[in-house]
Amino acid sequence: MRSEEHAGWERDFPVRYLLVREDAHEVEDDVPWGRCAEVEGLFTDPPPLPREVLTLRGCPRESLLVRAVADGVPPVRLLGDGTLSIEPSNPSNDGPHRFWELEDMVVLAQWPTPGDPGCVDIVVGTGIREDHFWSTKRLPSSPLFDLWFPSIRGDGPSGGCRSVDGLFTPRPQRPTPSVHLIGCEPAAPLLDLLRRPALQEGDPITLRCLDRHGRTMTRYRLGLDTVEARPSVLGGALIDVTVTDPGDDRPTRAARAVWEVWSEGVPTRPNQWARFDAGGRTAWLALTRIGPYVADGLSGGTYHLDGEHVTDRAGLLLALGEALLGPGAHYGTCLDSVQDSLCGGLSVVPPFTLVWHQAAIARRALAEDVLHHLGGRSYFEESVHLLRERGVTVVLE
């Protein structure tokens, strides 16, 4: 379904959003459920996670974690954000991994593990978020607990432990703010939904966000299990629809100003993203997924990367995309997808030369952004290494 075909109506304000039930396999079969002038409450920052207390039992003294926390001079107390993974000792027949994100971890106390002088027990305070998508509720019969902290440099995990007290505790779902569809012209499927005496749980609807040309900028999924409708504040035959449980797939407040730029159309000038902070740049990078692209397998030539504003990961990726494909494009939204672009497809492919101007800015800014699982290189160093390894001649100036 082409969004441009549904973006026009005879009113004094534009259509900025479409409601669509999308077919997972056939785009042509997507079903329009409505269109609206505005959406209020879409942009929201998640609240901080509730603080919890964990005890890491049996952490080996030789691990980087214990050496930093218990043996460091001075000992480290602020570990920051990290990851806890539980994996089976025999992955082939003992179930998948489980993951938890650890937010702002602080060391509260530590002491030798009773009966084992080679290990330490560590009590920490942290916010905890489980990765439900990749995880399973079944614990392996012989679990291995690994902890990863960017604040502790080294190859592989920062440390491990035998067990974690307080981890397997029910955590209540945090309520999400409502979303209001303002000035909505409902199509038949949405009207049918609103007429039901009791809504039934079903697949979420897709909210397509349009620019002034009617082209889809991006998409977000909204749950429509609980909705309320009333005459619209914009008048006419329009309605306003409140979605009281829309789900947590929402753009951050930092994305709002970015969307305003993109609502005028795909950016055509370089470095328009540079004025935004890390959150805004990440939102900008998400919008570059829609193109533009180049002919399949374009190679050769020299490209120039403007490094003046490369002070974080998103800035590096945005500057790389602009250097190779122009404003509004991306060459990867992470290093893994950069590697995919280097291998072919609708992209610029090696061999080619990339002249990185003012490279020292990124080298300094990303020096502490260390990728422990990739040999301890910084994000800047790994980016250059990846490009060169795949056949790009990188000239750092």
mmCIF file of C-alpha atoms in Angstrom:
data_model
loop_
_atom_site.group_PDB
_atom_site.id
_atom_site.type_symbol
_atom_site.label_atom_id
_atom_site.label_comp_id
_atom_site.label_asym_id
_atom_site.label_seq_id
_atom_site.Cartn_x
_atom_site.Cartn_y
_atom_site.Cartn_z
ATOM 1 C CA MET A 1 0.000 0.000 0.000
ATOM 2 C CA ARG A 2 1.443 3.357 -1.051
ATOM 3 C CA SER A 3 1.017 5.877 1.748
ATOM 4 C CA GLU A 4 0.953 8.776 -0.760
ATOM 5 C CA GLU A 5 -2.392 7.493 -2.071
ATOM 6 C CA HIS A 6 -4.033 8.011 1.342
ATOM 7 C CA ALA A 7 -2.331 11.229 2.472
ATOM 8 C CA GLY A 8 -4.665 13.769 0.898
ATOM 9 C CA TRP A 9 -7.996 15.037 2.208
ATOM 10 C CA GLU A 10 -9.940 18.279 1.788
ATOM 11 C CA ARG A 11 -9.213 19.884 5.148
ATOM 12 C CA ASP A 12 -7.132 22.808 6.373
ATOM 13 C CA PHE A 13 -4.575 20.548 8.025
ATOM 14 C CA PRO A 14 -2.556 17.660 6.584
ATOM 15 C CA VAL A 15 -2.692 13.926 7.201
ATOM 16 C CA ARG A 16 0.380 13.091 9.228
ATOM 17 C CA TYR A 17 -0.376 9.522 10.286
ATOM 18 C CA LEU A 18 -1.980 6.431 8.792
ATOM 19 C CA LEU A 19 -3.350 3.447 10.704
ATOM 20 C CA VAL A 20 -2.655 0.261 8.776
ATOM 21 C CA ARG A 21 -3.068 -3.447 9.453
ATOM 22 C CA GLU A 22 0.021 -4.703 7.690
ATOM 23 C CA ASP A 23 0.381 -8.081 6.060
ATOM 24 C CA ALA A 24 3.610 -9.738 7.101
ATOM 25 C CA HIS A 25 4.220 -11.134 3.614
ATOM 26 C CA GLU A 26 2.441 -8.936 1.048
ATOM 27 C CA VAL A 27 2.762 -5.150 1.272
ATOM 28 C CA GLU A 28 0.070 -4.781 -1.420
ATOM 29 C CA ASP A 29 -2.422 -6.482 0.910
ATOM 30 C CA ASP A 30 -1.989 -4.010 3.777
ATOM 31 C CA VAL A 31 -5.396 -2.788 4.978
ATOM 32 C CA PRO A 32 -5.959 0.919 5.851
ATOM 33 C CA TRP A 33 -7.787 1.361 9.157
ATOM 34 C CA GLY A 34 -7.817 5.138 9.250
ATOM 35 C CA ARG A 35 -5.824 8.350 8.986
ATOM 36 C CA CYS A 36 -5.392 11.236 11.349
ATOM 37 C CA ALA A 37 -3.991 14.725 11.644
ATOM 38 C CA GLU A 38 -1.897 14.281 14.771
ATOM 39 C CA VAL A 39 -0.896 11.865 17.497
ATOM 40 C CA GLU A 40 -0.374 13.130 21.040
ATOM 41 C CA GLY A 41 1.604 11.143 23.602
ATOM 42 C CA LEU A 42 3.577 9.080 21.085
ATOM 43 C CA PHE A 43 6.961 10.405 22.208
ATOM 44 C CA THR A 44 7.875 9.297 25.708
ATOM 45 C CA ASP A 45 10.966 8.398 27.694
ATOM 46 C CA PRO A 46 10.739 5.210 29.751
ATOM 47 C CA PRO A 47 10.889 5.813 33.511
ATOM 48 C CA PRO A 48 13.980 4.591 35.364
ATOM 49 C CA LEU A 49 13.875 0.955 36.407
ATOM 50 C CA PRO A 50 13.005 0.196 40.045
ATOM 51 C CA ARG A 51 16.104 -0.345 42.153
ATOM 52 C CA GLU A 52 16.755 -3.901 43.324
ATOM 53 C CA VAL A 53 19.438 -5.624 45.411
ATOM 54 C CA LEU A 54 21.295 -8.690 44.105
ATOM 55 C CA THR A 55 23.991 -10.843 45.664
ATOM 56 C CA LEU A 56 26.521 -12.313 43.252
ATOM 57 C CA ARG A 57 27.661 -15.556 44.902
ATOM 58 C CA GLY A 58 31.056 -17.121 44.208
ATOM 59 C CA CYS A 59 32.800 -14.598 41.950
ATOM 60 C CA PRO A 60 36.343 -15.868 41.143
ATOM 61 C CA ARG A 61 39.077 -13.649 42.585
ATOM 62 C CA GLU A 62 41.062 -13.739 39.355
ATOM 63 C CA SER A 63 38.215 -12.192 37.347
ATOM 64 C CA LEU A 64 38.425 -8.587 36.179
ATOM 65 C CA LEU A 65 35.266 -7.823 38.142
ATOM 66 C CA VAL A 66 36.660 -8.921 41.512
ATOM 67 C CA ARG A 67 40.050 -7.380 40.805
ATOM 68 C CA ALA A 68 38.301 -4.058 40.193
ATOM 69 C CA VAL A 69 35.767 -4.280 43.019
ATOM 70 C CA ALA A 70 37.645 -6.067 45.809
ATOM 71 C CA ASP A 71 41.335 -5.717 44.978
ATOM 72 C CA GLY A 72 41.446 -2.408 43.122
ATOM 73 C CA VAL A 73 43.253 0.614 44.563
ATOM 74 C CA PRO A 74 40.921 2.335 45.082
ATOM 75 C CA PRO A 75 38.163 -0.328 44.732
ATOM 76 C CA VAL A 76 35.541 0.357 42.081
ATOM 77 C CA ARG A 77 31.983 0.975 43.339
ATOM 78 C CA LEU A 78 30.208 2.446 40.331
ATOM 79 C CA LEU A 79 30.009 -0.228 37.639
ATOM 80 C CA GLY A 80 27.416 1.550 35.501
ATOM 81 C CA ASP A 81 25.309 -0.272 32.921
ATOM 82 C CA GLY A 82 26.017 -3.877 32.061
ATOM 83 C CA THR A 83 24.601 -7.231 31.059
ATOM 84 C CA LEU A 84 24.070 -10.503 32.921
ATOM 85 C CA SER A 85 23.846 -13.648 30.814
ATOM 86 C CA ILE A 86 22.983 -17.168 31.890
ATOM 87 C CA GLU A 87 24.016 -19.870 29.494
ATOM 88 C CA PRO A 88 24.045 -23.653 29.720
ATOM 89 C CA SER A 89 27.316 -25.457 30.230
ATOM 90 C CA ASN A 90 26.357 -27.581 27.221
ATOM 91 C CA PRO A 91 24.426 -25.288 24.818
ATOM 92 C CA SER A 92 23.731 -28.060 22.298
ATOM 93 C CA ASN A 93 21.247 -29.895 24.499
ATOM 94 C CA ASP A 94 20.480 -27.772 27.542
ATOM 95 C CA GLY A 95 18.388 -24.866 26.311
ATOM 96 C CA PRO A 96 19.034 -21.316 25.112
ATOM 97 C CA HIS A 97 20.671 -18.358 26.846
ATOM 98 C CA ARG A 98 18.901 -15.875 29.107
ATOM 99 C CA PHE A 99 19.821 -12.193 29.342
ATOM 100 C CA TRP A 100 19.216 -9.321 31.737
ATOM 101 C CA GLU A 101 20.157 -5.679 31.270
ATOM 102 C CA LEU A 102 21.626 -4.123 34.419
ATOM 103 C CA GLU A 103 21.126 -0.379 34.794
ATOM 104 C CA ASP A 104 23.451 1.833 36.847
ATOM 105 C CA MET A 105 24.909 -0.941 39.015
ATOM 106 C CA VAL A 106 26.514 0.107 42.324
ATOM 107 C CA VAL A 107 28.568 -2.129 44.633
ATOM 108 C CA LEU A 108 27.092 -2.083 48.156
ATOM 109 C CA ALA A 109 29.304 -4.636 49.927
ATOM 110 C CA GLN A 110 31.656 -7.545 49.295
ATOM 111 C CA TRP A 111 33.259 -10.329 51.368
ATOM 112 C CA PRO A 112 35.052 -13.685 50.863
ATOM 113 C CA THR A 113 32.706 -16.502 49.854
ATOM 114 C CA PRO A 114 32.161 -18.732 52.923
ATOM 115 C CA GLY A 115 34.191 -21.905 52.576
ATOM 116 C CA ASP A 116 35.948 -20.770 49.400
ATOM 117 C CA PRO A 117 38.767 -18.217 49.821
ATOM 118 C CA GLY A 118 39.264 -18.157 46.036
ATOM 119 C CA CYS A 119 35.921 -16.433 45.505
ATOM 120 C CA VAL A 120 34.095 -13.300 46.624
ATOM 121 C CA ASP A 121 30.407 -12.549 47.216
ATOM 122 C CA ILE A 122 29.350 -9.090 45.962
ATOM 123 C CA VAL A 123 26.149 -7.252 46.906
ATOM 124 C CA VAL A 124 24.970 -4.748 44.309
ATOM 125 C CA GLY A 125 22.103 -2.334 43.704
ATOM 126 C CA THR A 126 20.794 -2.041 40.156
ATOM 127 C CA GLY A 127 17.807 -1.710 37.855
ATOM 128 C CA ILE A 128 16.944 -4.944 36.042
ATOM 129 C CA ARG A 129 15.327 -5.511 32.650
ATOM 130 C CA GLU A 130 14.980 -9.018 31.253
ATOM 131 C CA ASP A 131 15.230 -9.584 27.525
ATOM 132 C CA HIS A 132 11.967 -11.483 27.109
ATOM 133 C CA PHE A 133 12.322 -11.828 23.346
ATOM 134 C CA TRP A 134 15.440 -13.980 23.435
ATOM 135 C CA SER A 135 15.008 -15.598 26.811
ATOM 136 C CA THR A 136 13.128 -18.571 28.159
ATOM 137 C CA LYS A 137 11.796 -19.099 31.665
ATOM 138 C CA ARG A 138 13.547 -22.455 31.889
ATOM 139 C CA LEU A 139 16.892 -22.336 33.679
ATOM 140 C CA PRO A 140 19.638 -24.659 32.364
ATOM 141 C CA SER A 141 20.523 -27.588 34.604
ATOM 142 C CA SER A 142 24.152 -26.396 34.859
ATOM 143 C CA PRO A 143 23.980 -22.621 34.335
ATOM 144 C CA LEU A 144 26.969 -20.368 33.747
ATOM 145 C CA PHE A 145 26.552 -16.766 34.964
ATOM 146 C CA ASP A 146 28.571 -14.121 33.079
ATOM 147 C CA LEU A 147 28.669 -10.355 33.684
ATOM 148 C CA TRP A 148 29.689 -7.751 31.131
ATOM 149 C CA PHE A 149 30.517 -4.123 31.968
ATOM 150 C CA PRO A 150 31.902 -1.602 29.449
ATOM 151 C CA SER A 151 33.445 0.207 32.437
ATOM 152 C CA ILE A 152 35.798 -2.769 32.989
ATOM 153 C CA ARG A 153 38.140 -3.251 30.063
ATOM 154 C CA GLY A 154 39.236 -6.699 28.969
ATOM 155 C CA ASP A 155 38.639 -9.554 26.554
ATOM 156 C CA GLY A 156 35.468 -11.553 27.139
ATOM 157 C CA PRO A 157 33.210 -11.234 30.196
ATOM 158 C CA SER A 158 34.140 -8.891 33.038
ATOM 159 C CA GLY A 159 33.459 -11.698 35.486
ATOM 160 C CA GLY A 160 31.142 -14.487 36.489
ATOM 161 C CA CYS A 161 29.515 -16.088 39.510
ATOM 162 C CA ARG A 162 27.937 -19.358 40.637
ATOM 163 C CA SER A 163 24.495 -17.955 41.425
ATOM 164 C CA VAL A 164 22.598 -14.684 41.887
ATOM 165 C CA ASP A 165 20.298 -14.124 44.855
ATOM 166 C CA GLY A 166 17.299 -11.893 44.112
ATOM 167 C CA LEU A 167 17.360 -12.314 40.330
ATOM 168 C CA PHE A 168 14.372 -14.624 39.913
ATOM 169 C CA THR A 169 11.779 -12.310 41.422
ATOM 170 C CA PRO A 170 8.463 -11.389 39.756
ATOM 171 C CA ARG A 171 8.645 -7.847 38.408
ATOM 172 C CA PRO A 172 5.413 -5.913 37.844
ATOM 173 C CA GLN A 173 4.744 -4.471 34.415
ATOM 174 C CA ARG A 174 5.097 -0.705 34.396
ATOM 175 C CA PRO A 175 2.119 1.145 32.906
ATOM 176 C CA THR A 176 2.706 3.022 29.668
ATOM 177 C CA PRO A 177 1.167 6.461 28.986
ATOM 178 C CA SER A 178 -1.841 6.617 26.679
ATOM 179 C CA VAL A 179 -1.612 7.691 23.038
ATOM 180 C CA HIS A 180 -4.265 10.003 21.548
ATOM 181 C CA LEU A 181 -5.089 9.890 17.823
ATOM 182 C CA ILE A 182 -6.299 13.416 17.063
ATOM 183 C CA GLY A 183 -8.536 14.195 14.093
ATOM 184 C CA CYS A 184 -8.980 10.597 13.024
ATOM 185 C CA GLU A 185 -10.983 9.572 9.968
ATOM 186 C CA PRO A 186 -11.685 5.896 10.658
ATOM 187 C CA ALA A 187 -12.056 3.288 7.946
ATOM 188 C CA ALA A 188 -14.502 0.393 8.221
ATOM 189 C CA PRO A 189 -12.223 -1.989 10.179
ATOM 190 C CA LEU A 190 -11.564 0.605 12.902
ATOM 191 C CA LEU A 191 -15.261 1.510 13.091
ATOM 192 C CA ASP A 192 -16.106 -2.170 13.514
ATOM 193 C CA LEU A 193 -13.590 -2.405 16.341
ATOM 194 C CA LEU A 194 -15.015 0.639 18.112
ATOM 195 C CA ARG A 195 -18.587 -0.727 17.866
ATOM 196 C CA ARG A 196 -17.766 -3.916 19.750
ATOM 197 C CA PRO A 197 -19.161 -4.058 23.287
ATOM 198 C CA ALA A 198 -15.876 -5.557 24.488
ATOM 199 C CA LEU A 199 -12.575 -5.362 22.642
ATOM 200 C CA GLN A 200 -10.706 -8.572 22.000
ATOM 201 C CA GLU A 201 -6.962 -8.995 22.099
ATOM 202 C CA GLY A 202 -5.521 -9.125 18.613
ATOM 203 C CA ASP A 203 -2.575 -8.200 16.480
ATOM 204 C CA PRO A 204 -1.313 -4.627 16.922
ATOM 205 C CA ILE A 205 -1.942 -1.951 14.336
ATOM 206 C CA THR A 206 0.871 -0.126 12.559
ATOM 207 C CA LEU A 207 1.089 3.638 12.817
ATOM 208 C CA ARG A 208 2.731 5.032 9.700
ATOM 209 C CA CYS A 209 4.268 8.488 10.181
ATOM 210 C CA LEU A 210 4.209 10.643 7.031
ATOM 211 C CA ASP A 211 6.225 13.582 5.774
ATOM 212 C CA ARG A 212 4.582 16.506 3.966
ATOM 213 C CA HIS A 213 4.857 14.623 0.659
ATOM 214 C CA GLY A 214 2.814 11.742 2.070
ATOM 215 C CA ARG A 215 5.771 9.362 2.139
ATOM 216 C CA THR A 216 6.163 7.041 5.115
ATOM 217 C CA MET A 217 9.043 8.220 7.332
ATOM 218 C CA THR A 218 8.845 5.352 9.822
ATOM 219 C CA ARG A 219 6.440 2.921 11.466
ATOM 220 C CA TYR A 220 5.411 2.137 15.023
ATOM 221 C CA ARG A 221 3.191 -0.624 16.346
ATOM 222 C CA LEU A 222 0.297 0.179 18.663
ATOM 223 C CA GLY A 223 -1.844 -2.244 20.612
ATOM 224 C CA LEU A 224 -5.564 -1.570 20.127
ATOM 225 C CA ASP A 225 -6.884 -3.808 22.888
ATOM 226 C CA THR A 226 -8.201 -0.867 24.939
ATOM 227 C CA VAL A 227 -9.462 2.212 23.083
ATOM 228 C CA GLU A 228 -11.916 5.055 23.694
ATOM 229 C CA ALA A 229 -13.468 7.279 20.998
ATOM 230 C CA ARG A 230 -15.200 10.675 21.087
ATOM 231 C CA PRO A 231 -15.925 13.553 18.679
ATOM 232 C CA SER A 232 -12.708 15.237 17.636
ATOM 233 C CA VAL A 233 -11.517 18.582 18.935
ATOM 234 C CA LEU A 234 -10.822 19.361 15.259
ATOM 235 C CA GLY A 235 -14.528 19.149 14.459
ATOM 236 C CA GLY A 236 -16.317 17.823 11.423
ATOM 237 C CA ALA A 237 -16.955 14.095 11.174
ATOM 238 C CA LEU A 238 -13.563 13.286 12.704
ATOM 239 C CA ILE A 239 -13.050 11.458 15.989
ATOM 240 C CA ASP A 240 -10.297 11.394 18.596
ATOM 241 C CA VAL A 241 -9.225 7.936 19.732
ATOM 242 C CA THR A 242 -7.386 7.252 22.984
ATOM 243 C CA VAL A 243 -5.317 4.073 23.085
ATOM 244 C CA THR A 244 -4.894 3.362 26.795
ATOM 245 C CA ASP A 245 -2.451 0.457 26.485
ATOM 246 C CA PRO A 246 -0.440 1.124 23.312
ATOM 247 C CA GLY A 247 2.638 -0.896 24.261
ATOM 248 C CA ASP A 248 6.195 0.236 24.893
ATOM 249 C CA ASP A 249 7.468 0.462 21.296
ATOM 250 C CA ARG A 250 7.597 4.249 21.324
ATOM 251 C CA PRO A 251 9.998 6.920 20.063
ATOM 252 C CA THR A 252 11.798 8.933 22.726
ATOM 253 C CA ARG A 253 11.171 12.608 23.338
ATOM 254 C CA ALA A 254 14.558 13.320 21.754
ATOM 255 C CA ALA A 255 13.100 12.011 18.478
ATOM 256 C CA ARG A 256 10.378 14.673 18.277
ATOM 257 C CA ALA A 257 12.656 17.478 17.007
ATOM 258 C CA VAL A 258 14.313 15.056 14.579
ATOM 259 C CA TRP A 259 10.944 14.092 13.107
ATOM 260 C CA GLU A 260 10.137 17.763 12.564
ATOM 261 C CA VAL A 261 13.194 18.065 10.311
ATOM 262 C CA TRP A 262 12.340 14.896 8.401
ATOM 263 C CA SER A 263 8.675 15.888 8.050
ATOM 264 C CA GLU A 264 9.795 18.327 5.343
ATOM 265 C CA GLY A 265 11.213 15.418 3.340
ATOM 266 C CA VAL A 266 14.450 13.443 3.225
ATOM 267 C CA PRO A 267 17.296 15.807 4.268
ATOM 268 C CA THR A 268 19.428 17.051 1.392
ATOM 269 C CA ARG A 269 22.182 18.929 3.272
ATOM 270 C CA PRO A 270 25.040 17.180 5.115
ATOM 271 C CA ASN A 271 25.488 17.367 8.880
ATOM 272 C CA GLN A 272 21.899 18.412 9.655
ATOM 273 C CA TRP A 273 22.020 15.758 12.384
ATOM 274 C CA ALA A 274 25.081 17.295 14.045
ATOM 275 C CA ARG A 275 23.149 19.686 16.342
ATOM 276 C CA PHE A 276 21.355 16.852 18.125
ATOM 277 C CA ASP A 277 22.582 14.966 21.191
ATOM 278 C CA ALA A 278 23.207 11.215 21.221
ATOM 279 C CA GLY A 279 19.502 10.421 21.606
ATOM 280 C CA GLY A 280 18.524 12.676 18.729
ATOM 281 C CA ARG A 281 21.256 11.265 16.506
ATOM 282 C CA THR A 282 20.068 7.733 17.239
ATOM 283 C CA ALA A 283 16.550 8.790 16.221
ATOM 284 C CA TRP A 284 17.955 10.362 13.032
ATOM 285 C CA LEU A 285 19.822 7.149 12.244
ATOM 286 C CA ALA A 286 16.577 5.169 12.600
ATOM 287 C CA LEU A 287 14.900 7.368 9.955
ATOM 288 C CA THR A 288 17.692 6.798 7.422
ATOM 289 C CA ARG A 289 16.476 3.226 6.926
ATOM 290 C CA ILE A 290 14.174 4.436 4.134
ATOM 291 C CA GLY A 291 17.004 5.356 1.734
ATOM 292 C CA PRO A 292 18.216 6.721 -0.633
ATOM 293 C CA TYR A 293 20.367 3.969 -2.080
ATOM 294 C CA VAL A 294 22.699 3.544 -5.018
ATOM 295 C CA ALA A 295 22.984 1.034 -7.825
ATOM 296 C CA ASP A 296 23.908 -2.501 -6.869
ATOM 297 C CA GLY A 297 27.598 -3.017 -6.212
ATOM 298 C CA LEU A 298 29.041 0.433 -6.979
ATOM 299 C CA SER A 299 32.801 0.260 -6.296
ATOM 300 C CA GLY A 300 35.963 2.260 -6.812
ATOM 301 C CA GLY A 301 36.544 5.972 -6.318
ATOM 302 C CA THR A 302 37.380 8.184 -3.354
ATOM 303 C CA TYR A 303 34.904 9.352 -0.691
ATOM 304 C CA HIS A 304 35.371 11.990 1.995
ATOM 305 C CA LEU A 305 34.070 11.592 5.554
ATOM 306 C CA ASP A 306 33.577 14.847 7.463
ATOM 307 C CA GLY A 307 34.710 13.961 10.983
ATOM 308 C CA GLU A 308 34.062 17.322 12.648
ATOM 309 C CA HIS A 309 30.934 16.125 14.475
ATOM 310 C CA VAL A 310 31.786 12.438 15.033
ATOM 311 C CA THR A 311 31.632 12.377 18.829
ATOM 312 C CA ASP A 312 29.538 9.241 19.427
ATOM 313 C CA ARG A 313 28.518 5.978 17.757
ATOM 314 C CA ALA A 314 25.501 7.361 15.949
ATOM 315 C CA GLY A 315 27.531 10.325 14.691
ATOM 316 C CA LEU A 316 30.141 7.980 13.257
ATOM 317 C CA LEU A 317 27.530 5.914 11.426
ATOM 318 C CA LEU A 318 25.714 8.999 10.140
ATOM 319 C CA ALA A 319 28.917 10.595 8.861
ATOM 320 C CA LEU A 320 29.901 7.323 7.170
ATOM 321 C CA GLY A 321 26.504 7.038 5.478
ATOM 322 C CA GLU A 322 26.646 10.636 4.234
ATOM 323 C CA ALA A 323 30.188 10.169 2.932
ATOM 324 C CA LEU A 324 29.259 7.131 0.847
ATOM 325 C CA LEU A 325 25.590 7.628 -0.039
ATOM 326 C CA GLY A 326 24.725 11.253 0.756
ATOM 327 C CA PRO A 327 22.429 13.004 3.273
ATOM 328 C CA GLY A 328 19.460 11.000 4.528
ATOM 329 C CA ALA A 329 21.143 7.668 3.824
ATOM 330 C CA HIS A 330 22.901 5.138 5.973
ATOM 331 C CA TYR A 331 25.644 2.608 5.392
ATOM 332 C CA GLY A 332 24.648 0.644 8.464
ATOM 333 C CA THR A 333 22.858 1.312 11.731
ATOM 334 C CA CYS A 334 25.450 -0.706 13.690
ATOM 335 C CA LEU A 335 28.809 -2.258 12.883
ATOM 336 C CA ASP A 336 27.204 -5.577 11.971
ATOM 337 C CA SER A 337 25.066 -3.920 9.288
ATOM 338 C CA VAL A 338 28.090 -1.881 8.109
ATOM 339 C CA GLN A 339 29.759 -5.218 7.518
ATOM 340 C CA ASP A 340 26.708 -6.376 5.537
ATOM 341 C CA SER A 341 26.901 -3.228 3.370
ATOM 342 C CA LEU A 342 30.577 -3.896 2.700
ATOM 343 C CA CYS A 343 29.658 -7.353 1.410
ATOM 344 C CA GLY A 344 27.359 -6.053 -1.368
ATOM 345 C CA GLY A 345 23.778 -5.187 -2.171
ATOM 346 C CA LEU A 346 22.307 -1.722 -2.763
ATOM 347 C CA SER A 347 25.470 -0.054 -1.583
ATOM 348 C CA VAL A 348 29.016 1.098 -2.234
ATOM 349 C CA VAL A 349 31.313 -1.924 -2.038
ATOM 350 C CA PRO A 350 35.108 -2.284 -1.811
ATOM 351 C CA PRO A 351 37.530 -1.568 -3.214
ATOM 352 C CA PHE A 352 37.255 2.182 -2.653
ATOM 353 C CA THR A 353 39.132 4.871 -0.706
ATOM 354 C CA LEU A 354 37.675 6.657 2.317
ATOM 355 C CA VAL A 355 39.450 9.834 3.437
ATOM 356 C CA TRP A 356 38.452 10.465 7.065
ATOM 357 C CA HIS A 357 38.970 14.151 7.799
ATOM 358 C CA GLN A 358 39.580 15.248 11.414
ATOM 359 C CA ALA A 359 39.730 11.607 12.506
ATOM 360 C CA ALA A 360 41.340 12.591 15.812
ATOM 361 C CA ILE A 361 37.974 13.912 17.027
ATOM 362 C CA ALA A 362 36.369 10.462 16.828
ATOM 363 C CA ARG A 363 39.484 8.757 18.172
ATOM 364 C CA ARG A 364 39.375 10.900 21.337
ATOM 365 C CA ALA A 365 35.590 10.913 21.766
ATOM 366 C CA LEU A 366 35.237 7.140 21.423
ATOM 367 C CA ALA A 367 38.394 6.124 23.281
ATOM 368 C CA GLU A 368 36.372 4.966 26.320
ATOM 369 C CA ASP A 369 33.758 3.166 24.206
ATOM 370 C CA VAL A 370 35.514 -0.187 24.329
ATOM 371 C CA LEU A 371 34.232 -3.340 22.612
ATOM 372 C CA HIS A 372 35.456 -6.046 24.958
ATOM 373 C CA HIS A 373 34.088 -8.874 22.817
ATOM 374 C CA LEU A 374 36.172 -7.622 19.864
ATOM 375 C CA GLY A 375 39.599 -7.644 21.448
ATOM 376 C CA GLY A 376 39.227 -4.503 23.545
ATOM 377 C CA ARG A 377 39.361 -2.103 20.618
ATOM 378 C CA SER A 378 37.482 1.182 20.877
ATOM 379 C CA TYR A 379 34.441 1.762 18.662
ATOM 380 C CA PHE A 380 36.540 4.057 16.467
ATOM 381 C CA GLU A 381 39.380 1.523 16.182
ATOM 382 C CA GLU A 382 36.985 -1.318 15.376
ATOM 383 C CA SER A 383 35.255 0.777 12.702
ATOM 384 C CA VAL A 384 38.555 1.502 10.963
ATOM 385 C CA HIS A 385 39.655 -2.131 11.395
ATOM 386 C CA LEU A 386 36.417 -3.419 9.852
ATOM 387 C CA LEU A 387 36.639 -1.118 6.841
ATOM 388 C CA ARG A 388 40.268 -2.011 6.156
ATOM 389 C CA GLU A 389 39.707 -5.717 6.729
ATOM 390 C CA ARG A 390 36.960 -5.663 4.063
ATOM 391 C CA GLY A 391 39.130 -3.957 1.449
ATOM 392 C CA VAL A 392 38.568 -0.230 2.022
ATOM 393 C CA THR A 393 41.612 2.017 1.886
ATOM 394 C CA VAL A 394 41.086 4.272 4.920
ATOM 395 C CA VAL A 395 43.133 7.473 5.076
ATOM 396 C CA LEU A 396 43.023 9.148 8.496
ATOM 397 C CA GLU A 397 43.648 12.886 8.382
#
